[in-house]
Structures are given as structure tokens and as C-alpha cells.
Coordinates of C-alpha atoms in Angstrom, one line a residue:
M1 CA -11.9 -18.1 11.5
V2 CA -8.2 -19.0 13.2
Y3 CA -6.5 -21.9 11.8
D4 CA -3.3 -23.4 13.2
P5 CA -0.9 -23.9 10.3
H6 CA 0.6 -27.1 11.6
R7 CA -2.9 -28.9 11.2
F8 CA -2.7 -28.1 7.3
D9 CA -1.4 -30.6 4.7
L10 CA -0.7 -29.5 1.3
I11 CA 0.5 -31.6 -1.6
V12 CA 2.7 -30.5 -4.4
G13 CA 2.5 -31.9 -8.0
G14 CA -1.0 -33.6 -7.1
D15 CA -3.7 -34.3 -9.7
E16 CA -5.2 -31.2 -8.5
D17 CA -4.0 -27.6 -8.7
W18 CA -5.5 -26.8 -5.3
S19 CA -4.3 -29.7 -2.7
V20 CA -4.8 -28.3 0.7
T21 CA -6.6 -30.3 3.5
Y22 CA -7.2 -29.0 7.1
N23 CA -7.6 -31.6 9.9
D24 CA -7.8 -34.2 6.9
N25 CA -10.8 -32.3 5.7
P26 CA -10.7 -30.6 2.0
M27 CA -10.4 -26.9 2.2
G28 CA -11.7 -24.4 -0.3
R29 CA -9.7 -21.6 -1.6
P30 CA -9.8 -18.7 1.0
D31 CA -10.3 -15.2 -0.2
F32 CA -7.6 -13.9 2.0
I33 CA -5.6 -14.8 4.9
I34 CA -4.0 -12.9 7.7
C35 CA -1.0 -14.3 9.1
R36 CA -0.7 -13.7 12.9
T37 CA 2.4 -16.0 13.5
G38 CA 4.9 -13.0 13.5
A39 CA 8.4 -13.8 14.9
E40 CA 7.1 -17.4 15.9
T41 CA 6.6 -18.4 12.1
D42 CA 8.7 -21.4 11.1
Y43 CA 9.7 -23.1 8.2
Y44 CA 6.3 -24.8 7.7
T45 CA 4.3 -22.0 8.1
L46 CA 6.2 -20.2 5.3
A47 CA 5.9 -23.0 3.0
L48 CA 2.2 -23.2 3.4
L49 CA 2.0 -19.4 3.0
R50 CA 4.3 -19.5 -0.2
H51 CA 1.6 -22.6 -1.4
F52 CA -1.6 -20.1 -0.8
E53 CA 0.3 -17.2 -2.6
R54 CA 1.2 -19.0 -5.7
R55 CA -2.4 -20.0 -6.0
G56 CA -3.4 -16.6 -6.1
V57 CA -4.7 -16.3 -2.2
R58 CA -4.3 -12.7 -0.9
L59 CA -1.9 -12.7 2.0
I60 CA -1.9 -10.1 4.8
N61 CA 1.3 -10.2 5.0
G62 CA 3.0 -12.1 2.6
P63 CA 5.7 -14.9 3.5
A64 CA 8.6 -12.9 2.1
T65 CA 7.8 -9.8 4.4
I66 CA 7.2 -12.1 7.3
E67 CA 10.5 -13.8 6.7
R68 CA 12.3 -10.5 6.7
V69 CA 10.8 -8.7 9.4
A70 CA 11.3 -11.6 11.6
D71 CA 15.1 -10.9 11.4
K72 CA 16.0 -7.7 13.2
L73 CA 19.0 -6.9 11.5
H74 CA 17.5 -7.5 7.9
T75 CA 14.7 -5.2 9.0
L76 CA 17.3 -2.5 10.1
Q77 CA 19.5 -3.1 7.0
S78 CA 16.5 -2.3 4.7
L79 CA 15.5 0.7 6.8
N80 CA 18.9 2.1 6.6
R81 CA 19.2 1.5 3.0
A82 CA 16.3 3.6 2.4
G83 CA 17.5 6.6 4.6
L84 CA 15.4 6.2 7.6
P85 CA 16.9 6.6 11.0
I86 CA 17.5 3.5 13.0
P87 CA 19.9 3.0 16.3
R88 CA 23.5 2.4 15.4
T89 CA 23.8 -1.2 15.2
I90 CA 26.6 -4.3 15.4
L91 CA 26.1 -7.7 14.6
G92 CA 27.2 -9.8 17.6
T93 CA 30.0 -12.2 17.1
F94 CA 32.1 -14.6 19.0
P95 CA 34.5 -13.8 20.4
M96 CA 33.2 -10.2 21.1
D97 CA 35.4 -7.4 20.6
V98 CA 34.9 -4.9 23.5
D99 CA 36.9 -2.3 22.4
L100 CA 34.9 -2.2 19.2
V101 CA 31.6 -1.9 20.8
E102 CA 32.8 0.7 23.3
R103 CA 34.1 3.0 20.2
E104 CA 31.1 2.4 18.0
L105 CA 28.2 2.5 20.2
G106 CA 29.7 3.3 23.7
F107 CA 27.8 2.1 26.9
P108 CA 24.9 1.6 28.2
V109 CA 24.5 -0.7 25.1
I110 CA 21.5 -3.0 24.3
V111 CA 21.8 -6.6 23.1
K112 CA 19.1 -8.0 21.4
T113 CA 18.4 -11.6 20.0
L114 CA 17.7 -11.3 16.3
K115 CA 14.2 -13.0 16.6
G116 CA 13.0 -11.9 20.0
T117 CA 9.4 -10.7 20.6
R118 CA 7.5 -8.6 22.9
G119 CA 10.3 -7.5 24.8
A120 CA 12.0 -10.7 25.5
G121 CA 15.7 -11.4 24.7
V122 CA 16.5 -8.0 24.9
L123 CA 19.0 -6.6 27.7
K124 CA 20.8 -3.6 28.6
C125 CA 24.5 -3.6 29.7
E126 CA 25.3 -0.5 31.8
N127 CA 29.1 -0.4 31.4
R128 CA 32.1 -2.3 29.9
S129 CA 32.2 -4.5 32.9
Q130 CA 28.9 -5.7 32.8
F131 CA 29.3 -6.2 29.1
E132 CA 32.9 -8.3 29.7
D133 CA 30.8 -10.6 32.0
L134 CA 28.0 -11.2 29.8
A135 CA 30.5 -12.0 26.9
G136 CA 32.2 -14.2 29.2
L137 CA 29.2 -16.0 30.3
L138 CA 28.1 -16.7 26.6
E139 CA 31.2 -17.5 25.3
S140 CA 31.9 -20.1 28.2
A141 CA 28.4 -21.5 27.5
E142 CA 29.2 -21.9 23.9
A143 CA 26.0 -19.9 23.3
K144 CA 24.8 -19.8 19.6
A145 CA 22.2 -17.3 19.7
D146 CA 22.2 -14.7 17.0
F147 CA 22.0 -11.3 18.4
I148 CA 22.8 -7.6 17.7
L149 CA 24.2 -4.7 19.7
Q150 CA 22.6 -1.2 19.6
H151 CA 23.4 2.2 20.8
Y152 CA 21.3 2.8 23.7
V153 CA 19.0 5.9 22.6
R154 CA 19.1 7.7 26.2
A155 CA 16.2 10.3 25.4
S156 CA 13.7 7.5 25.1
H157 CA 14.6 5.5 28.3
G158 CA 11.4 3.8 29.5
R159 CA 9.0 5.0 26.7
D160 CA 8.5 4.7 22.7
V161 CA 5.5 4.8 20.5
R162 CA 3.6 2.0 18.9
V163 CA 2.2 3.5 15.6
L164 CA -0.2 1.0 13.8
V165 CA -0.1 1.2 10.1
V166 CA -3.1 -0.6 7.9
G167 CA -2.8 -0.3 4.1
G168 CA -0.5 2.6 3.9
R169 CA -2.5 4.7 6.5
V170 CA -1.8 5.4 10.2
V171 CA -5.0 4.2 12.1
A172 CA -3.7 4.4 15.9
A173 CA -0.9 5.1 18.0
M174 CA -0.1 4.8 21.7
E175 CA 3.1 5.7 24.0
R176 CA 4.3 3.1 26.0
R177 CA 5.6 3.9 29.4
S178 CA 7.5 1.9 32.1
L179 CA 6.2 2.2 35.4
T180 CA 9.0 0.6 36.8
G181 CA 11.9 2.6 35.9
S182 CA 13.2 0.0 33.4
F183 CA 14.3 0.7 30.0
K184 CA 11.8 -1.6 28.5
S185 CA 8.1 -0.1 27.7
N186 CA 6.2 -3.2 26.3
V187 CA 2.6 -3.5 27.6
S188 CA 3.3 -7.0 28.0
L189 CA 5.9 -6.5 30.3
G190 CA 3.9 -4.3 32.6
G191 CA 4.4 -0.9 30.9
V192 CA 1.4 1.2 30.4
G193 CA -0.1 2.7 27.1
V194 CA -1.6 5.9 26.7
A195 CA -3.5 7.4 23.5
Y196 CA -0.9 9.4 21.3
N197 CA -1.5 11.7 18.4
P198 CA 1.9 11.3 16.4
P199 CA 3.2 14.2 14.7
P200 CA 3.3 14.3 10.9
E201 CA 6.8 13.5 10.9
M202 CA 6.4 10.4 13.0
A203 CA 3.2 9.3 11.1
E204 CA 5.4 9.6 7.7
L205 CA 8.4 7.8 9.0
A206 CA 6.1 5.0 10.0
I207 CA 4.2 4.9 6.9
K208 CA 7.6 4.7 4.9
A209 CA 8.9 2.1 7.1
A210 CA 5.5 0.1 6.3
D211 CA 5.9 0.7 2.4
I212 CA 9.8 -0.1 2.2
L213 CA 9.1 -3.5 4.1
D214 CA 6.1 -4.2 1.9
L215 CA 3.9 -4.5 5.3
D216 CA 0.2 -4.3 4.6
I217 CA -0.4 -4.4 8.4
T218 CA 2.3 -3.1 10.8
G219 CA 3.2 -1.9 14.3
I220 CA 6.2 0.5 14.2
D221 CA 7.9 1.1 17.5
I222 CA 9.6 4.5 17.2
L223 CA 12.2 5.9 19.8
F224 CA 12.5 9.5 20.9
D225 CA 15.8 10.8 20.0
E226 CA 17.8 14.1 20.5
E227 CA 17.7 14.9 16.5
G228 CA 14.0 13.4 16.2
Y229 CA 13.0 9.8 16.1
R230 CA 14.5 6.6 15.5
I231 CA 12.8 3.5 14.1
C232 CA 13.5 0.8 16.7
E233 CA 11.6 -2.3 15.3
A234 CA 8.7 -3.4 12.6
N235 CA 6.0 -6.2 13.5
S236 CA 4.2 -8.2 11.0
A237 CA 1.7 -9.5 13.6
P238 CA 1.5 -6.6 16.2
G239 CA -0.3 -7.3 19.5
F240 CA -3.2 -4.9 19.6
Q241 CA -4.9 -5.5 23.2
G242 CA -3.1 -2.6 24.8
L243 CA -3.5 -0.2 21.5
E244 CA -7.1 -0.8 21.6
R245 CA -7.4 0.0 25.5
A246 CA -5.4 3.1 24.9
S247 CA -7.1 4.5 21.7
G248 CA -10.6 2.8 21.9
L249 CA -10.4 1.6 18.5
D250 CA -11.8 -1.5 17.2
V251 CA -8.5 -2.8 15.4
P252 CA -9.9 -6.0 13.9
A253 CA -13.1 -4.2 12.9
T254 CA -10.7 -1.6 11.1
I255 CA -8.4 -4.2 9.4
L256 CA -11.3 -6.3 8.2
E257 CA -13.1 -2.9 6.9
W258 CA -9.7 -2.0 4.9
I259 CA -9.6 -5.6 3.5
V260 CA -13.1 -5.6 2.6
A261 CA -12.6 -2.4 1.0
T262 CA -9.5 -3.3 -1.1
Q263 CA -10.4 -6.9 -1.8
D264 CA -12.1 -6.8 -5.2
A265 CA -11.2 -3.2 -6.0
P266 CA -8.6 -2.7 -9.2
A267 CA -5.2 -1.9 -8.3
P268 CA -5.1 2.1 -7.8
A269 CA -4.2 4.2 -11.0
P270 CA -0.7 5.1 -10.7
A271 CA -0.1 9.0 -10.2
A272 CA 0.8 10.4 -13.8
A273 CA 4.4 11.3 -13.8
E274 CA 5.5 14.9 -14.6
S275 CA 8.6 16.6 -15.4
S276 CA 8.5 18.3 -12.3
V277 CA 7.7 14.8 -10.5
L278 CA 10.8 13.4 -12.1
A279 CA 12.9 16.4 -10.9
D280 CA 11.9 15.6 -7.0
M281 CA 12.9 11.9 -8.0
I282 CA 16.2 12.9 -9.1
F283 CA 17.0 15.6 -6.6
G284 CA 15.1 14.6 -3.7
G285 CA 13.4 11.7 -1.9
R286 CA 14.9 9.0 0.0
T287 CA 16.6 7.4 -2.9
G288 CA 17.1 10.3 -4.9
L289 CA 20.5 12.0 -5.4
R290 CA 20.1 14.2 -2.3
A291 CA 19.7 11.2 -0.2
I292 CA 22.8 9.5 -1.7
T293 CA 24.6 12.8 -0.7
D294 CA 23.5 12.9 2.8
R295 CA 24.8 9.5 3.2
N296 CA 28.0 9.9 1.1
T297 CA 29.8 13.1 1.6
H298 CA 32.9 12.1 0.0
F299 CA 33.1 12.5 -3.9
R300 CA 34.3 8.9 -4.6
E301 CA 31.5 7.2 -2.1
F302 CA 29.0 9.4 -4.2
A303 CA 30.2 8.5 -7.3
S304 CA 30.3 4.8 -6.5
A305 CA 26.7 4.7 -5.3
M306 CA 25.5 6.3 -8.3
G307 CA 27.6 4.1 -10.4
V308 CA 26.0 1.0 -8.9
R309 CA 22.7 2.3 -9.3
L310 CA 23.4 3.4 -13.2
F311 CA 24.8 -0.1 -14.0
G312 CA 21.7 -1.8 -12.9
A313 CA 19.5 0.7 -14.4
S314 CA 21.3 1.0 -17.8
M315 CA 21.3 -2.6 -18.4
N316 CA 17.5 -2.9 -17.6
C317 CA 17.0 0.1 -20.2
L318 CA 19.2 -1.6 -22.6
G319 CA 17.2 -4.9 -22.8
Q320 CA 13.9 -3.1 -23.0
A321 CA 15.1 -0.8 -25.9
L322 CA 16.6 -3.4 -28.0
A323 CA 13.3 -5.6 -27.5
P324 CA 10.9 -6.1 -30.4
A325 CA 8.8 -3.2 -30.7
L326 CA 5.7 -5.4 -30.8
L327 CA 6.4 -7.0 -27.6
V328 CA 7.5 -4.0 -25.6
D329 CA 6.6 -0.4 -26.5
A330 CA 8.4 2.7 -26.1
R331 CA 6.7 4.2 -23.0
S332 CA 7.1 0.9 -21.1
R333 CA 10.6 0.9 -22.1
T334 CA 11.2 4.2 -20.4
G335 CA 9.0 3.2 -17.6
L336 CA 10.8 0.3 -16.7
G337 CA 14.3 2.0 -17.0
L338 CA 13.5 4.6 -14.8
R339 CA 11.8 2.3 -12.0
A340 CA 14.9 0.7 -12.1
L341 CA 16.9 3.7 -11.4
F342 CA 14.7 5.0 -8.9
E343 CA 13.9 2.5 -6.5
G344 CA 10.9 3.1 -4.4
R345 CA 9.1 5.0 -7.0
S346 CA 7.7 2.1 -9.0
R347 CA 4.1 3.5 -8.8
T348 CA 5.0 6.0 -11.4
D349 CA 3.4 5.0 -14.8
L350 CA 4.7 6.8 -17.9
S351 CA 2.1 5.4 -19.8
A352 CA -0.2 8.0 -18.4
L353 CA 1.7 10.7 -20.3
D354 CA 1.0 12.4 -23.2
D355 CA 3.7 12.6 -26.4
S356 CA 4.8 16.2 -25.2
E357 CA 5.2 15.2 -21.6
Q358 CA 7.1 12.0 -22.4
E359 CA 9.4 14.1 -24.5
R360 CA 10.4 16.3 -21.5
T361 CA 10.4 13.1 -19.6
L362 CA 13.2 11.9 -21.5
I363 CA 15.1 14.9 -21.6
V364 CA 15.4 14.9 -17.9
V365 CA 16.4 11.5 -17.9
L366 CA 18.9 12.4 -20.7
A367 CA 20.3 15.2 -18.7
L368 CA 20.9 13.1 -15.6
A369 CA 22.8 10.6 -17.9
I370 CA 25.0 13.0 -19.2
W371 CA 25.6 14.5 -15.7
A372 CA 26.4 11.0 -14.2
A373 CA 28.7 10.3 -17.2
I374 CA 30.6 13.4 -16.0
L375 CA 30.7 12.7 -12.3
P376 CA 33.3 10.0 -12.1
W377 CA 35.9 12.2 -13.8
I378 CA 34.9 14.8 -11.3
A379 CA 35.3 12.5 -8.4
D380 CA 38.9 11.6 -9.6
A381 CA 38.2 7.9 -9.9
G382 CA 40.7 5.4 -11.7
A383 CA 40.6 6.1 -15.4
M384 CA 39.3 2.3 -16.1
A385 CA 36.4 3.0 -13.4
S386 CA 35.5 6.1 -14.6
G387 CA 35.3 5.0 -18.3
F388 CA 33.1 2.3 -17.3
L389 CA 30.8 4.1 -15.2
S390 CA 30.6 6.9 -18.1
L391 CA 29.5 4.3 -20.7
M392 CA 27.0 2.6 -18.4
A393 CA 25.6 6.2 -17.7
L394 CA 25.3 7.0 -21.5
C395 CA 23.1 4.0 -22.1
F396 CA 20.4 6.4 -21.1
P397 CA 21.1 8.7 -24.2
L398 CA 21.0 5.3 -26.3
L399 CA 17.7 4.6 -24.9
Y400 CA 16.4 8.0 -25.7
A401 CA 17.5 7.3 -29.3
L402 CA 15.9 4.1 -29.6
T403 CA 12.7 4.9 -28.4
A404 CA 11.0 4.7 -31.6
P405 CA 12.4 3.9 -35.3
T406 CA 10.2 7.3 -36.5
G407 CA 10.7 9.7 -33.7
R408 CA 11.3 10.1 -29.7
V409 CA 7.9 8.9 -29.1
G410 CA 6.0 6.3 -30.7
R411 CA 2.6 4.8 -30.4
S412 CA 1.9 2.2 -27.7
V413 CA 1.2 -1.5 -28.2
S414 CA -2.5 -0.9 -27.3
A415 CA -2.5 1.8 -30.1
L416 CA -1.1 -0.6 -32.5
A417 CA -3.3 -3.2 -31.9
K418 CA -6.5 -1.2 -32.0
S419 CA -5.0 0.5 -35.6
D420 CA -4.6 -3.3 -36.9
R421 CA -8.1 -4.0 -35.9
G422 CA -9.4 -1.1 -37.6

């Protein structure tokens, strides 16, 4: 069934935990809700979704995700932080610094409102003169619209690829092409969509974007670039009529099949972490040291990026290590510490390891901590900053020593409980 969010009434603090009506009629608790309001989601809709979420209703997608993706700049910031390629972007301000725009983005330049959808609120300024005219018009009209400025990806003029991701899997894709020579390729604006088989690199990029943005269902728009691909936008409620015509896929049926298959299924068992996996987490991946190195080529920047991560991770580890042993077992202490350090790899569950593998895991973390403690000094940072970062890094060896009072690896809480019952 299709519901209008503005016909709901909800009561907070009522006599019943479930206080929701629709058109003044009591409404039972739904099994799941697919939110299709997308960029048009207002505060009322978000409040309603949060109400459902707090009462255990499965939401596809959730309110926090919808709110983040509705903001194009926030979306791009999240993707860029994860090391995924995006067009170079500047947040618009009044008055506009034309010299800055020309220096950082060049011309032509794309101007977008932060909350536009289906190609609306997007225009291209071909040269500096056009951009100055637009800036003057907006300033004289005292326009208050939030907008961003983006580098024009010339290789993707009039075409892009919409990749539909459902449940972490690419189910369909289409290449959208403009028929009028416009730089916009949206099907809703007269473009045509043709079936497209995305290369593995493009499919992986779309899946990573969906994962980073926590989108169960999404349409990821990808631009062609001289160096590969760039993510243009992500959509929490993608239109799929054009995609269905191009691919022949019954998109609603595909989505429903995935929901039914995962509705009552237990959470997937996390992959067991091995020393080789941890080595990849440290030296590769979008949040590993290699990714940080790619983004921070100067030693000082690299040391700073590592220091920030190690600060948060070490505080987390210390808190877990000092907790009472009956509340937090040794393995979950280690797991939470690693999850804090290696953002984006939270599915790694160290409780699946045997004692010897846990020992090797802790040795890997210990080696990383010692190396990270030395790094600030190599980077020639200030003495106080270097000492502080080193102290934070060496919290990991402390965690290693505190794992269990009688050895490196101790029994888990579940094992202790079983022995008590015996």
C-alpha cells in the first residue's frame, strides 16, 4: 500500500507504546516501510520515520540516511572521506569569489542547488562572463538558495550511468544519453536510457558508495572521466521507470524479493578475521594506511591523519580494556578496538577466532601501534604533538597486556557463563 506521510498522526508519551493513526484510524505495526519521498522529504516525514524506527519497524531507507543523501554536499563529503572519486566541488557563498572558482574548477562550471532532483536546479556556466552574470543576478535578487559549484567532467557530456543497487548488489544499470546535445542526460528531461552492463570497477564503485551512505536501495549516478569514473550523485528514492524500459527488469518485484528474503533472516555471520585480512585492513582498503597515504603525500599530513584515528581508537580500546571482565570479554575488547581504528570494516568479528589466531591478531595490532608511535617523530612534528600521538598509539600495547589477567587470550563471557552453570 502507498501512504501519504502527512496523513499520519503520532502521539509521543501516550498510554500505549504504539501510538500511530492514519486518517484518524488506528494503524497496526507494519513489517517494513519503503520510503520513496527522497529529496522531497520534509521534517514531518523524518519525524514519522524516526518514530517507526524507534519502535522496531524495518525502514528502507532509514531517516538518517535519507537526510544525509538529500544534501548533495554532505553526500559528496562522505564519499570523498572514504576515498571514492567525485567531481571537485566548492560550496557556494555570497558574494562569489570568481577568481577562486576559475582557479579551482575552471570553466565551464556546473552550478547545483543542494536539494535538487531529476535534473532540476542544475545549470552550466560556459565561461567566466556567464558565471559573473549569474552571480550578479543571484546577489541582486538576494537569493538564499544553498548551492554547490562543480568541475565540469567534459568526458561525460550528455551521458552518465545510473546503477541500481539493492541490498548491496547491483541489479541493473542503464546509460543515460541526451538527445538534444544538453549536458543533462536525465530521462525525466527527455534523455534516453539504454541497457548497460557496468564493468567490475564501476559496479564495485556503486556498491561501495551504497555501503558508505548506508543505503539499502539506491540509484548511484556515475560519470565517465579521463581517469576512470566519478560518482555524481546518490539517490535514496531512485526513479526506475526508465531503468525498467531499458533493462526489462521488474524493479519493484526485485526489491520485494530481496525484502522478503531478508525480512526474518538472521543477521549474516561476519567473516572470520585472519592475520592476512588484518594486514589488508592495515595496508590497503579505502580506510587503510595506503588510502591515507594516497590522500596525504606529505609526512606531516600523514602523521596527522594517523594521529586522529589512533586517538579515537586508543580511547575506545582503553575503555573496553578497563571494563570489568565479566561485562566485556577479552575478544570483544579487541574487536571493538579494531572496529574503532579500521572504520568501514565493522563486520569483522574477532569472536570467531581461535586462541592462536587471536594471538596473531593482537601481534599485528601491537606492531601497528609501535610503528604509529614512531611515525610522528619521523614526520618531524613538534615535540609535544609527537609525544602525545605516541602515547595514544602505545595504548594498543597496553590493551594487549590487559587482554586477560592470566594470559594474552582469555575465555569469553559466554564460556564463563557455561562453566558457572556446570
